[in-house]
PDB file of C-alpha atoms in Angstrom:
ATOM      1  CA  MET A 539      -2.995 -25.877  12.925  1.00 42.00           C
ATOM      2  CA  SER A 540      -2.085 -29.315  14.094  1.00 44.00           C
ATOM      3  CA  SER A 541      -3.048 -32.380  11.859  1.00 49.00           C
ATOM      4  CA  THR A 542      -3.661 -34.449  14.964  1.00 60.00           C
ATOM      5  CA  CYS A 543      -6.760 -32.245  15.866  1.00 64.00           C
ATOM      6  CA  LYS A 544      -9.790 -34.770  16.182  1.00 67.00           C
ATOM      7  CA  TYR A 545     -12.227 -31.950  15.466  1.00 65.00           C
ATOM      8  CA  LEU A 546     -10.609 -30.845  12.129  1.00 68.00           C
ATOM      9  CA  ILE A 547     -12.695 -29.959   9.340  1.00 77.00           C
ATOM     10  CA  PRO A 548     -11.112 -30.945   6.172  1.00 79.00           C
ATOM     11  CA  GLY A 549     -13.007 -28.661   3.895  1.00 79.00           C
ATOM     12  CA  LEU A 550     -12.464 -25.521   5.925  1.00 81.00           C
ATOM     13  CA  GLU A 551      -8.773 -26.356   6.360  1.00 82.00           C
ATOM     14  CA  LYS A 552      -8.414 -26.672   2.501  1.00 84.00           C
ATOM     15  CA  GLY A 553     -10.266 -23.319   2.061  1.00 84.00           C
ATOM     16  CA  LEU A 554      -8.016 -21.332   4.431  1.00 85.00           C
ATOM     17  CA  GLN A 555      -4.901 -22.995   2.921  1.00 86.00           C
ATOM     18  CA  LEU A 556      -6.052 -21.544  -0.427  1.00 88.00           C
ATOM     19  CA  LEU A 557      -6.686 -17.978   1.222  1.00 87.00           C
ATOM     20  CA  LEU A 558      -3.181 -18.083   2.595  1.00 85.00           C
ATOM     21  CA  LEU A 559      -1.599 -18.978  -0.543  1.00 86.00           C
ATOM     22  CA  LEU A 560      -3.244 -16.066  -2.431  1.00 85.00           C
ATOM     23  CA  ALA A 561      -2.340 -13.792   0.400  1.00 80.00           C
ATOM     24  CA  GLN A 562       1.363 -14.836   0.218  1.00 78.00           C
ATOM     25  CA  GLN A 563       1.775 -14.650  -3.437  1.00 78.00           C
ATOM     26  CA  HIS A 564       0.846 -10.975  -3.922  1.00 72.00           C
ATOM     27  CA  ARG A 565      -0.642 -11.568  -7.511  1.00 79.00           C
ATOM     28  CA  GLU A 566      -3.259 -13.293  -9.337  1.00 86.00           C
ATOM     29  CA  LEU A 567      -3.019 -17.074  -9.780  1.00 90.00           C
ATOM     30  CA  THR A 568      -4.289 -19.494 -12.408  1.00 91.00           C
ATOM     31  CA  PHE A 569      -5.977 -22.700 -11.240  1.00 92.00           C
ATOM     32  CA  ALA A 570      -2.905 -24.767 -12.663  1.00 91.00           C
ATOM     33  CA  GLU A 571      -0.527 -22.371 -10.598  1.00 91.00           C
ATOM     34  CA  ILE A 572      -2.623 -23.062  -7.524  1.00 92.00           C
ATOM     35  CA  LEU A 573      -2.523 -26.739  -8.074  1.00 89.00           C
ATOM     36  CA  ARG A 574       1.311 -26.613  -8.326  1.00 89.00           C
ATOM     37  CA  LEU A 575       1.505 -24.718  -4.976  1.00 90.00           C
ATOM     38  CA  VAL A 576      -0.905 -26.761  -2.857  1.00 88.00           C
ATOM     39  CA  ASP A 577      -0.989 -30.339  -1.780  1.00 86.00           C
ATOM     40  CA  MET A 578      -4.444 -31.286  -2.528  1.00 88.00           C
ATOM     41  CA  PRO A 579      -6.410 -33.179  -5.127  1.00 90.00           C
ATOM     42  CA  LYS A 580      -7.757 -31.390  -8.233  1.00 90.00           C
ATOM     43  CA  ALA A 581     -11.297 -31.666  -7.547  1.00 90.00           C
ATOM     44  CA  THR A 582     -10.870 -30.834  -3.809  1.00 90.00           C
ATOM     45  CA  ALA A 583      -9.104 -27.634  -4.885  1.00 90.00           C
ATOM     46  CA  TYR A 584     -11.587 -26.753  -7.514  1.00 92.00           C
ATOM     47  CA  ARG A 585     -14.759 -27.184  -5.092  1.00 91.00           C
ATOM     48  CA  ALA A 586     -13.038 -25.114  -2.390  1.00 91.00           C
ATOM     49  CA  ILE A 587     -12.153 -22.328  -4.848  1.00 91.00           C
ATOM     50  CA  GLN A 588     -15.676 -22.126  -6.309  1.00 91.00           C
ATOM     51  CA  THR A 589     -17.150 -22.120  -2.784  1.00 91.00           C
ATOM     52  CA  LEU A 590     -14.865 -19.314  -1.784  1.00 90.00           C
ATOM     53  CA  VAL A 591     -15.737 -17.429  -4.950  1.00 91.00           C
ATOM     54  CA  HIS A 592     -19.416 -17.834  -4.261  1.00 90.00           C
ATOM     55  CA  LEU A 593     -18.840 -16.184  -0.855  1.00 88.00           C
ATOM     56  CA  ASP A 594     -16.571 -13.257  -2.199  1.00 87.00           C
ATOM     57  CA  PHE A 595     -13.670 -14.488  -0.242  1.00 88.00           C
ATOM     58  CA  ILE A 596     -11.817 -15.098  -3.749  1.00 90.00           C
ATOM     59  CA  GLU A 597     -12.492 -13.291  -6.942  1.00 90.00           C
ATOM     60  CA  GLN A 598     -12.096 -14.580 -10.452  1.00 90.00           C
ATOM     61  CA  HIS A 599     -10.829 -12.342 -13.271  1.00 89.00           C
ATOM     62  CA  PRO A 600     -13.507 -12.187 -15.888  1.00 86.00           C
ATOM     63  CA  ARG A 601     -11.123 -12.165 -18.871  1.00 85.00           C
ATOM     64  CA  THR A 602      -8.065 -14.274 -17.640  1.00 89.00           C
ATOM     65  CA  GLY A 603      -9.912 -16.791 -15.301  1.00 90.00           C
ATOM     66  CA  ALA A 604      -7.149 -16.087 -12.555  1.00 91.00           C
ATOM     67  CA  PHE A 605      -7.880 -15.959  -8.916  1.00 91.00           C
ATOM     68  CA  SER A 606      -7.170 -13.177  -6.426  1.00 89.00           C
ATOM     69  CA  LEU A 607      -8.372 -12.371  -2.918  1.00 85.00           C
ATOM     70  CA  GLY A 608     -11.820 -10.915  -2.563  1.00 83.00           C
ATOM     71  CA  ARG A 609     -13.614  -8.219  -0.966  1.00 75.00           C
ATOM     72  CA  LYS A 610     -14.696 -10.369   2.158  1.00 79.00           C
ATOM     73  CA  VAL A 611     -11.038 -10.990   3.015  1.00 78.00           C
ATOM     74  CA  LEU A 612     -10.373  -7.337   2.928  1.00 67.00           C
ATOM     75  CA  SER A 613     -13.143  -6.668   5.442  1.00 68.00           C
ATOM     76  CA  LEU A 614     -11.729  -9.141   7.825  1.00 70.00           C
ATOM     77  CA  GLY A 615      -8.401  -7.871   7.634  1.00 66.00           C
ATOM     78  CA  LEU A 616      -9.565  -4.353   8.182  1.00 60.00           C
ATOM     79  CA  GLY A 617     -11.568  -5.500  11.129  1.00 62.00           C
ATOM     80  CA  TYR A 618      -8.615  -6.997  12.634  1.00 63.00           C
ATOM     81  CA  ILE A 619      -6.480  -3.951  12.047  1.00 58.00           C
ATOM     82  CA  ALA A 620      -9.127  -1.805  13.732  1.00 57.00           C
ATOM     83  CA  SER A 621      -9.293  -3.982  16.790  1.00 54.00           C
ATOM     84  CA  LEU A 622      -5.581  -3.292  17.538  1.00 67.00           C
ATOM     85  CA  ASP A 623      -4.848  -1.317  20.460  1.00 78.00           C
ATOM     86  CA  LEU A 624      -1.762  -0.050  18.615  1.00 85.00           C
ATOM     87  CA  THR A 625      -3.917   1.431  15.776  1.00 86.00           C
ATOM     88  CA  GLN A 626      -6.203   3.110  18.257  1.00 83.00           C
ATOM     89  CA  LEU A 627      -3.272   4.702  20.326  1.00 85.00           C
ATOM     90  CA  GLY A 628      -1.264   5.526  16.993  1.00 91.00           C
ATOM     91  CA  GLN A 629      -3.975   7.193  15.119  1.00 90.00           C
ATOM     92  CA  PRO A 630      -4.087  10.387  16.916  1.00 92.00           C
ATOM     93  CA  ILE A 631      -0.267  10.549  17.236  1.00 93.00           C
ATOM     94  CA  ILE A 632       0.203  10.261  13.515  1.00 94.00           C
ATOM     95  CA  GLU A 633      -2.449  12.896  12.858  1.00 93.00           C
ATOM     96  CA  GLN A 634      -0.435  15.267  15.234  1.00 93.00           C
ATOM     97  CA  LEU A 635       2.675  14.226  13.269  1.00 94.00           C
ATOM     98  CA  ARG A 636       1.061  15.158   9.975  1.00 92.00           C
ATOM     99  CA  ASP A 637      -0.166  18.501  11.176  1.00 92.00           C
ATOM    100  CA  ARG A 638       3.378  19.338  12.668  1.00 91.00           C
ATOM    101  CA  SER A 639       5.328  18.178   9.619  1.00 90.00           C
ATOM    102  CA  GLN A 640       2.798  18.798   6.805  1.00 88.00           C
ATOM    103  CA  CYS A 641       3.843  15.377   5.377  1.00 89.00           C
ATOM    104  CA  ASN A 642       1.938  12.083   4.823  1.00 90.00           C
ATOM    105  CA  SER A 643       2.090  10.126   8.126  1.00 94.00           C
ATOM    106  CA  HIS A 644       2.075   6.278   8.564  1.00 94.00           C
ATOM    107  CA  LEU A 645       2.009   3.702  11.277  1.00 95.00           C
ATOM    108  CA  VAL A 646       3.226   0.219  10.016  1.00 94.00           C
ATOM    109  CA  ILE A 647       3.714  -3.283  11.263  1.00 93.00           C
ATOM    110  CA  ARG A 648       5.565  -6.320  10.064  1.00 93.00           C
ATOM    111  CA  ASP A 649       3.810  -9.623   9.236  1.00 89.00           C
ATOM    112  CA  GLY A 650       6.729 -12.195   8.176  1.00 90.00           C
ATOM    113  CA  ARG A 651       8.439 -10.561   5.155  1.00 90.00           C
ATOM    114  CA  ASP A 652       5.649  -7.999   4.504  1.00 91.00           C
ATOM    115  CA  ILE A 653       4.933  -4.730   6.044  1.00 92.00           C
ATOM    116  CA  ILE A 654       1.269  -3.739   6.507  1.00 91.00           C
ATOM    117  CA  TYR A 655       0.024  -0.113   6.854  1.00 91.00           C
ATOM    118  CA  ILE A 656      -2.173  -0.142   9.696  1.00 90.00           C
ATOM    119  CA  ALA A 657      -3.039   3.759  10.138  1.00 90.00           C
ATOM    120  CA  ARG A 658      -2.204   6.696   7.669  1.00 90.00           C
ATOM    121  CA  VAL A 659      -3.056  10.193   7.216  1.00 89.00           C
ATOM    122  CA  SER A 660      -2.513  12.643   4.282  1.00 85.00           C
ATOM    123  CA  GLY A 661      -0.835  15.915   4.455  1.00 76.00           C
ATOM    124  CA  ALA A 662      -3.160  18.674   3.340  1.00 65.00           C
ATOM    125  CA  GLU A 663      -0.957  19.620   0.203  1.00 62.00           C
ATOM    126  CA  SER A 664       0.181  16.049  -0.495  1.00 60.00           C
ATOM    127  CA  LYS A 665       0.539  14.976  -4.205  1.00 58.00           C
ATOM    128  CA  ILE A 666       1.880  11.694  -3.559  1.00 62.00           C
ATOM    129  CA  ASN A 667      -0.306   8.579  -4.598  1.00 58.00           C
ATOM    130  CA  HIS A 668      -0.891   7.256  -1.123  1.00 64.00           C
ATOM    131  CA  VAL A 669      -1.091   3.778   0.138  1.00 76.00           C
ATOM    132  CA  THR A 670      -4.252   2.759   1.893  1.00 82.00           C
ATOM    133  CA  VAL A 671      -4.810   1.163   5.180  1.00 85.00           C
ATOM    134  CA  GLY A 672      -4.254  -2.647   4.850  1.00 84.00           C
ATOM    135  CA  THR A 673      -1.707  -2.297   2.012  1.00 87.00           C
ATOM    136  CA  ARG A 674       0.994  -4.878   2.021  1.00 88.00           C
ATOM    137  CA  LEU A 675       4.588  -4.213   0.678  1.00 89.00           C
ATOM    138  CA  LEU A 676       7.822  -6.412   0.640  1.00 89.00           C
ATOM    139  CA  ALA A 677       9.765  -5.617   3.721  1.00 91.00           C
ATOM    140  CA  HIS A 678      13.158  -5.595   2.045  1.00 90.00           C
ATOM    141  CA  ARG A 679      11.967  -3.268  -0.737  1.00 88.00           C
ATOM    142  CA  THR A 680      11.196  -0.307   1.765  1.00 89.00           C
ATOM    143  CA  SER A 681      12.900   1.709   4.135  1.00 91.00           C
ATOM    144  CA  LEU A 682       9.971   1.124   6.678  1.00 93.00           C
ATOM    145  CA  GLY A 683      10.713  -2.640   6.342  1.00 93.00           C
ATOM    146  CA  ARG A 684      14.488  -2.234   6.999  1.00 93.00           C
ATOM    147  CA  MET A 685      13.622  -0.530  10.417  1.00 95.00           C
ATOM    148  CA  LEU A 686      10.995  -3.094  11.313  1.00 96.00           C
ATOM    149  CA  LEU A 687      13.405  -5.930  10.454  1.00 96.00           C
ATOM    150  CA  SER A 688      16.233  -4.084  12.716  1.00 94.00           C
ATOM    151  CA  GLY A 689      14.727  -5.926  15.827  1.00 90.00           C
ATOM    152  CA  LEU A 690      15.498  -9.195  14.611  1.00 93.00           C
ATOM    153  CA  SER A 691      18.397 -11.519  15.778  1.00 92.00           C
ATOM    154  CA  ARG A 692      20.610 -13.078  13.063  1.00 94.00           C
ATOM    155  CA  ALA A 693      19.094 -16.449  13.580  1.00 94.00           C
ATOM    156  CA  GLU A 694      15.583 -14.932  13.118  1.00 95.00           C
ATOM    157  CA  PHE A 695      16.736 -13.081  10.062  1.00 94.00           C
ATOM    158  CA  ASP A 696      18.181 -16.295   8.452  1.00 94.00           C
ATOM    159  CA  GLU A 697      14.906 -18.142   9.194  1.00 93.00           C
ATOM    160  CA  LEU A 698      12.982 -15.293   7.430  1.00 92.00           C
ATOM    161  CA  TYR A 699      15.415 -15.100   4.537  1.00 92.00           C
ATOM    162  CA  PRO A 700      17.207 -18.640   4.212  1.00 92.00           C
ATOM    163  CA  ASP A 701      18.717 -17.985   0.862  1.00 90.00           C
ATOM    164  CA  ASP A 702      21.880 -15.967   0.080  1.00 88.00           C
ATOM    165  CA  GLU A 703      20.000 -13.861  -2.269  1.00 89.00           C
ATOM    166  CA  LEU A 704      16.786 -11.940  -1.442  1.00 88.00           C
ATOM    167  CA  PRO A 705      13.653 -12.543  -3.179  1.00 85.00           C
ATOM    168  CA  ASP A 706      12.683 -11.134  -6.528  1.00 79.00           C
ATOM    169  CA  ASP A 707      16.440 -10.470  -7.477  1.00 77.00           C
ATOM    170  CA  ALA A 708      16.824  -7.879  -4.699  1.00 78.00           C
ATOM    171  CA  GLY A 709      20.579  -8.445  -4.074  1.00 85.00           C
ATOM    172  CA  SER A 710      22.663  -9.998  -1.384  1.00 90.00           C
ATOM    173  CA  LYS A 711      21.074 -11.131   1.920  1.00 90.00           C
ATOM    174  CA  GLN A 712      24.584 -10.307   3.663  1.00 94.00           C
ATOM    175  CA  VAL A 713      24.628  -6.706   2.218  1.00 93.00           C
ATOM    176  CA  PHE A 714      21.092  -6.255   3.343  1.00 93.00           C
ATOM    177  CA  TRP A 715      21.774  -7.420   6.901  1.00 95.00           C
ATOM    178  CA  ASN A 716      24.655  -5.149   7.115  1.00 95.00           C
ATOM    179  CA  MET A 717      22.539  -2.183   6.059  1.00 92.00           C
ATOM    180  CA  ILE A 718      19.887  -3.242   8.625  1.00 94.00           C
ATOM    181  CA  GLN A 719      22.458  -3.266  11.389  1.00 94.00           C
ATOM    182  CA  ALA A 720      23.686   0.212  10.452  1.00 94.00           C
ATOM    183  CA  ASP A 721      19.971   1.337  10.699  1.00 93.00           C
ATOM    184  CA  ARG A 722      19.617  -0.353  14.158  1.00 93.00           C
ATOM    185  CA  LEU A 723      22.739   1.172  15.541  1.00 93.00           C
ATOM    186  CA  ARG A 724      21.691   4.687  14.213  1.00 92.00           C
ATOM    187  CA  GLY A 725      18.134   4.163  15.478  1.00 93.00           C
ATOM    188  CA  TYR A 726      16.446   5.614  12.409  1.00 93.00           C
ATOM    189  CA  VAL A 727      16.279   5.399   8.672  1.00 92.00           C
ATOM    190  CA  ILE A 728      16.007   8.065   6.289  1.00 88.00           C
ATOM    191  CA  GLY A 729      15.123   6.591   2.971  1.00 80.00           C
ATOM    192  CA  GLU A 730      15.748   9.010   0.057  1.00 64.00           C
ATOM    193  CA  SER A 731      14.258   7.493  -2.956  1.00 54.00           C
ATOM    194  CA  PHE A 732      14.935   3.962  -1.469  1.00 60.00           C
ATOM    195  CA  TYR A 733      11.724   2.363  -2.720  1.00 56.00           C
ATOM    196  CA  ARG A 734      10.422   4.803  -5.470  1.00 61.00           C
ATOM    197  CA  ARG A 735      12.363   7.531  -6.940  1.00 65.00           C
ATOM    198  CA  GLY A 736      11.267  10.992  -6.071  1.00 70.00           C
ATOM    199  CA  ILE A 737       9.972   9.884  -2.778  1.00 80.00           C
ATOM    200  CA  SER A 738      11.924  10.233   0.522  1.00 83.00           C
ATOM    201  CA  SER A 739      10.871   9.055   4.037  1.00 88.00           C
ATOM    202  CA  ILE A 740      11.841   9.379   7.539  1.00 93.00           C
ATOM    203  CA  VAL A 741      11.314   6.294   9.815  1.00 95.00           C
ATOM    204  CA  TYR A 742      11.695   5.723  13.573  1.00 96.00           C
ATOM    205  CA  PRO A 743      10.674   2.583  15.626  1.00 96.00           C
ATOM    206  CA  VAL A 744       8.021   1.961  18.095  1.00 94.00           C
ATOM    207  CA  TYR A 745       9.455  -0.442  20.789  1.00 92.00           C
ATOM    208  CA  ASN A 746       7.526  -3.085  22.740  1.00 87.00           C
ATOM    209  CA  ARG A 747       7.986  -4.228  26.511  1.00 84.00           C
ATOM    210  CA  ASP A 748      10.959  -6.808  25.311  1.00 84.00           C
ATOM    211  CA  SER A 749      12.687  -3.858  23.482  1.00 85.00           C
ATOM    212  CA  GLY A 750      11.773  -5.361  20.093  1.00 89.00           C
ATOM    213  CA  VAL A 751      10.473  -3.478  17.216  1.00 93.00           C
ATOM    214  CA  GLU A 752       6.830  -3.461  17.534  1.00 91.00           C
ATOM    215  CA  ALA A 753       5.979  -1.003  14.618  1.00 94.00           C
ATOM    216  CA  VAL A 754       7.325   2.157  12.897  1.00 96.00           C
ATOM    217  CA  ILE A 755       6.142   5.651  12.446  1.00 96.00           C
ATOM    218  CA  SER A 756       7.091   7.564   9.330  1.00 94.00           C
ATOM    219  CA  ILE A 757       6.584  10.545   7.154  1.00 92.00           C
ATOM    220  CA  MET A 758       6.871  10.684   3.471  1.00 87.00           C
ATOM    221  CA  MET A 759       7.469  13.505   1.152  1.00 82.00           C
ATOM    222  CA  PRO A 760       7.693  13.996  -2.733  1.00 79.00           C
ATOM    223  CA  MET A 761      11.390  14.868  -3.027  1.00 72.00           C
ATOM    224  CA  ASP A 762      14.596  13.080  -3.871  1.00 67.00           C
ATOM    225  CA  SER A 763      16.256  14.329  -0.761  1.00 70.00           C
ATOM    226  CA  ILE A 764      15.114  16.128   2.374  1.00 80.00           C
ATOM    227  CA  PRO A 765      16.218  19.841   2.529  1.00 80.00           C
ATOM    228  CA  ALA A 766      19.147  20.109   4.944  1.00 83.00           C
ATOM    229  CA  GLN A 767      17.465  23.100   6.722  1.00 86.00           C
ATOM    230  CA  GLU A 768      14.243  20.848   7.451  1.00 85.00           C
ATOM    231  CA  ARG A 769      15.854  17.559   8.142  1.00 87.00           C
ATOM    232  CA  GLN A 770      16.685  17.858  11.779  1.00 91.00           C
ATOM    233  CA  ARG A 771      13.339  19.326  12.542  1.00 93.00           C
ATOM    234  CA  LEU A 772      11.456  16.668  10.763  1.00 92.00           C
ATOM    235  CA  GLN A 773      13.497  13.881  12.559  1.00 94.00           C
ATOM    236  CA  ASN A 774      12.759  15.437  15.766  1.00 95.00           C
ATOM    237  CA  GLU A 775       8.994  15.204  15.060  1.00 95.00           C
ATOM    238  CA  VAL A 776       9.021  11.634  13.836  1.00 95.00           C
ATOM    239  CA  ARG A 777      11.314  10.744  16.737  1.00 95.00           C
ATOM    240  CA  SER A 778       9.047  12.378  19.345  1.00 94.00           C
ATOM    241  CA  ALA A 779       5.958  10.639  17.824  1.00 95.00           C
ATOM    242  CA  ALA A 780       7.514   7.168  17.893  1.00 95.00           C
ATOM    243  CA  GLN A 781       8.737   7.863  21.538  1.00 93.00           C
ATOM    244  CA  LYS A 782       5.263   8.724  22.633  1.00 91.00           C
ATOM    245  CA  LEU A 783       3.560   5.722  21.120  1.00 91.00           C
ATOM    246  CA  THR A 784       6.419   3.375  22.614  1.00 91.00           C
ATOM    247  CA  GLU A 785       5.485   4.916  26.205  1.00 87.00           C
ATOM    248  CA  PHE A 786       1.736   4.583  25.516  1.00 84.00           C
ATOM    249  CA  ILE A 787       2.334   0.555  24.875  1.00 82.00           C
ATOM    250  CA  GLY A 788       4.706   0.390  27.736  1.00 82.00           C
ATOM    251  CA  GLY A 789       7.790  -0.299  25.490  1.00 80.00           C
ATOM    252  CA  MET A 790      11.520  -0.081  26.333  1.00 75.00           C
ATOM    253  CA  THR A 791      13.892   1.680  24.053  1.00 68.00           C
ATOM    254  CA  SER A 792      17.059  -0.290  24.700  1.00 53.00           C
ATOM    255  CA  MET A 793      18.279  -2.237  21.825  1.00 49.00           C
ATOM    256  CA  LYS A 794      17.688  -5.814  21.400  1.00 44.00           C
ATOM    257  CA  ALA A 795      20.825  -8.044  21.528  1.00 40.00           C
ATOM    258  CA  ILE A 796      21.830  -9.596  18.173  1.00 43.00           C
TER     259      ILE A 796
END
């Protein structure tokens, strides 16, 4: 939001700033930590937080006193997700994929350095502790994130990850970039225990009209490696689902220049 807007409401701006901060940190924050991370007077921050707590947009832990996003924010996020044409178009596609593969199926988008699950269905016999719609994970920690990042140019990637090392000691940015480029040229990712041991996934991209990666469709199964006799069939099912959604949104499958 531009600071030159003559209709700016300072209190609303501060409240939204605090909500964005909590969303970006992926953890509870104490009041002292919030003050270190925002540029606002202590009294202003305190009043804004207490207002948001009162309205259920922020929750305060009864024992630690730390703050996290509240139920009202989740309802807003789910409302946004439900409004996306991508979700409406993708839901029946991943349901069909689940039926054909007998695996948990997902539709996922990227928001900055996070991935967000916008649709999901569980296989009938699945014993995997499943993510829910609205779940955010770090893109560089998941095979789905790798495929979503494959649509970026090097300049866009460097802007997203400006340091030589990835966040939370996840390794070299250059090594990760090389991995993404191999994924991009291959056109899919098979992530065997990439994020969690004992869990494998097959991921294909959904392309938009600019040939960028708009989303990914994936299946997940509880095994360290996908049986060789099933691998090609499952790949074909996920690829077909991703191609169908690409066609529905008018996407182009040619690769974006890097």
